[in-house]
Amino acid sequence: MSGFPKILESTQDLSKGQISTLISMAKSLKEGQNTPFFFDQDKRPFLATLFLENSTRTKTSFAIAAQKLGAHYIDFDVSTSSLKKGESLEETLLTLKYQGVNACVIRTPNSGELAQFKKDPPLCIINGGDGTNQHPTQALLDLFTLYELGLDPQGKTFAIIGDIAHSRVASSLVDLLTRFGGKIVFCGPKECLPKSVSGPVMLTESLDEALELCDVIYTLRIQKERHTGPTPYYDSYHKLYGLNLQKMQGLKKAPVILHPGPVNIGVELSKDLVRSPFYKGYEQVINSIYMRMAIISATLGN
Ligand code: ASP
């Protein structure tokens, strides 16, 4: 794809045209079409993952996606690396580059840490989540999933329920959904809501109001690891903001539920709901492989 960024730090790095192309690429990869996106056997690139925070879905899906495309995959082990001897991320990336690594998916707890590489990128970088800032590949796979479910965001209202203030997923997702014509209702206890919002975004502390307005529900985990202040709302969270099958069955509309994972069962969603047809989190997991294949192919096809 022409002009695809060497560093995918944010959804804002992509034009609407590039996002639509990624969605078509992911769709044809999922349909098993004979796409031109696979790497030639004599030119197999090297892709590494470097994760400074825990991950189940993002890291594994990048590993699978890279190998499905025919790339070599390196699971860079931060805990036994020289990052633990004080080497900087920049020196580490330069070392990987000179060893022949072509692209690195990085997850870091530090918001905005990857922006430093934009001016003179040591190698291709894909943001696998940085602090509370951005998680662009999650939002792209969510948008792909919505289209797969027949839910074009244009004119639809999305209730994003949970710890929005500390969520990098929310920032990336809101950017994509609003650019594609969606409206947003942020819902949660006041400690979890942003102080201010702009564009087609509203805030409410009332779950019932959010559920009445929305066509799609997107739930978020309470990001306990990022909380420093008091969190008195933890204990009552499930009662006030958690969803269960009975509650969903009582709604006039029957909105689907997405969740980026990991779900804390019994907090934001009950187990019966996660096992019900309302829940589309496993579709997101399936689609993550194809969207991440598209992103790797676009990045290394430069
Ligand atoms: N997996 C997502 C992330 O890394 C969401 C979460 O952890 O709650 O941001």
Tab-separated table of N, CA, C and O in Angstrom, residues 1 3 6 22 44 73 92 111 115 153 159 161-162 175 188 192 194 197 207-208 210 223 248-249 263 266 269:
chain	number	residue	atom	x	y	z
A	1	MET	N	0.852	-1.183	0.000
A	1	MET	CA	0.000	0.000	0.000
A	1	MET	C	0.894	1.241	0.000
A	1	MET	O	1.799	1.331	0.831
A	3	GLY	N	2.515	4.771	0.656
A	3	GLY	CA	2.531	5.746	1.742
A	3	GLY	C	2.191	5.193	3.114
A	3	GLY	O	1.908	5.953	4.041
A	6	LYS	N	6.013	4.034	8.222
A	6	LYS	CA	7.057	3.126	8.711
A	6	LYS	C	6.859	2.895	10.208
A	6	LYS	O	7.209	1.864	10.752
A	22	LEU	N	-6.894	-1.536	4.420
A	22	LEU	CA	-6.535	-2.583	5.393
A	22	LEU	C	-7.731	-3.507	5.643
A	22	LEU	O	-7.575	-4.727	5.752
A	44	ARG	N	11.957	-13.707	2.805
A	44	ARG	CA	11.176	-13.725	4.049
A	44	ARG	C	11.716	-12.680	5.042
A	44	ARG	O	12.861	-12.804	5.496
A	73	TYR	N	9.668	-15.132	12.627
A	73	TYR	CA	9.167	-14.469	13.834
A	73	TYR	C	10.168	-14.604	14.980
A	73	TYR	O	10.647	-15.707	15.257
A	92	THR	N	18.568	-0.909	21.607
A	92	THR	CA	18.049	-2.270	21.390
A	92	THR	C	17.492	-2.398	19.976
A	92	THR	O	17.779	-3.369	19.262
A	111	SER	N	3.247	6.109	27.782
A	111	SER	CA	2.450	6.769	26.737
A	111	SER	C	3.348	7.650	25.875
A	111	SER	O	4.127	8.446	26.414
A	115	ALA	N	6.926	7.892	19.783
A	115	ALA	CA	6.969	9.083	18.930
A	115	ALA	C	8.413	9.509	18.652
A	115	ALA	O	8.718	10.042	17.581
A	153	PRO	N	-20.251	1.752	11.018
A	153	PRO	CA	-20.405	2.755	12.093
A	153	PRO	C	-21.239	3.981	11.714
A	153	PRO	O	-21.775	4.662	12.601
A	159	ALA	N	-21.859	2.630	22.770
A	159	ALA	CA	-21.670	2.878	24.207
A	159	ALA	C	-20.348	2.227	24.612
A	159	ALA	O	-20.197	1.008	24.499
A	161	ILE	N	-18.242	1.393	27.662
A	161	ILE	CA	-18.552	1.318	29.095
A	161	ILE	C	-17.342	0.781	29.850
A	161	ILE	O	-16.816	-0.293	29.505
A	162	GLY	N	-16.895	1.505	30.851
A	162	GLY	CA	-15.776	1.008	31.662
A	162	GLY	C	-14.759	2.102	31.935
A	162	GLY	O	-15.107	3.280	32.019
A	175	ASP	N	-11.323	7.486	17.734
A	175	ASP	CA	-10.834	8.162	16.526
A	175	ASP	C	-11.398	7.472	15.276
A	175	ASP	O	-11.943	8.126	14.384
A	188	GLY	N	-19.556	5.222	32.679
A	188	GLY	CA	-18.824	4.594	33.775
A	188	GLY	C	-18.886	5.481	35.001
A	188	GLY	O	-19.465	6.585	34.953
A	192	CYS	N	-13.725	7.032	36.064
A	192	CYS	CA	-13.325	6.331	34.832
A	192	CYS	C	-13.621	7.133	33.575
A	192	CYS	O	-13.301	6.689	32.470
A	194	PRO	N	-13.365	10.537	31.058
A	194	PRO	CA	-12.457	11.650	30.797
A	194	PRO	C	-13.050	12.954	31.319
A	194	PRO	O	-14.265	13.069	31.456
A	197	VAL	N	-14.722	16.096	26.676
A	197	VAL	CA	-14.793	15.370	25.402
A	197	VAL	C	-15.068	16.370	24.284
A	197	VAL	O	-15.525	17.479	24.534
A	207	LEU	N	-25.797	3.797	33.362
A	207	LEU	CA	-25.735	2.650	32.442
A	207	LEU	C	-27.038	2.544	31.645
A	207	LEU	O	-27.015	2.291	30.440
A	208	ASP	N	-28.165	2.771	32.306
A	208	ASP	CA	-29.444	2.638	31.597
A	208	ASP	C	-29.532	3.626	30.437
A	208	ASP	O	-30.009	3.284	29.354
A	210	ALA	N	-27.006	4.911	28.720
A	210	ALA	CA	-26.093	4.453	27.654
A	210	ALA	C	-26.720	3.306	26.880
A	210	ALA	O	-26.683	3.272	25.647
A	223	GLN	N	-8.670	-0.754	34.475
A	223	GLN	CA	-7.212	-0.871	34.286
A	223	GLN	C	-6.511	-0.648	35.642
A	223	GLN	O	-5.813	0.359	35.825
A	248	MET	N	-29.338	-8.028	29.518
A	248	MET	CA	-29.353	-7.882	28.056
A	248	MET	C	-30.693	-8.327	27.486
A	248	MET	O	-31.217	-7.713	26.561
A	249	GLN	N	-31.220	-9.419	28.030
A	249	GLN	CA	-32.489	-9.948	27.492
A	249	GLN	C	-33.658	-9.007	27.774
A	249	GLN	O	-34.674	-9.050	27.091
A	263	VAL	N	-11.175	-10.081	29.576
A	263	VAL	CA	-12.400	-9.817	30.351
A	263	VAL	C	-12.160	-10.263	31.789
A	263	VAL	O	-11.634	-11.352	32.012
A	266	GLY	N	-17.325	-11.538	35.766
A	266	GLY	CA	-17.935	-11.225	37.066
A	266	GLY	C	-17.735	-9.767	37.436
A	266	GLY	O	-18.286	-9.310	38.436
A	269	LEU	N	-18.451	-8.175	32.751
A	269	LEU	CA	-19.406	-9.072	32.093
A	269	LEU	C	-19.535	-10.356	32.903
A	269	LEU	O	-18.539	-10.847	33.449
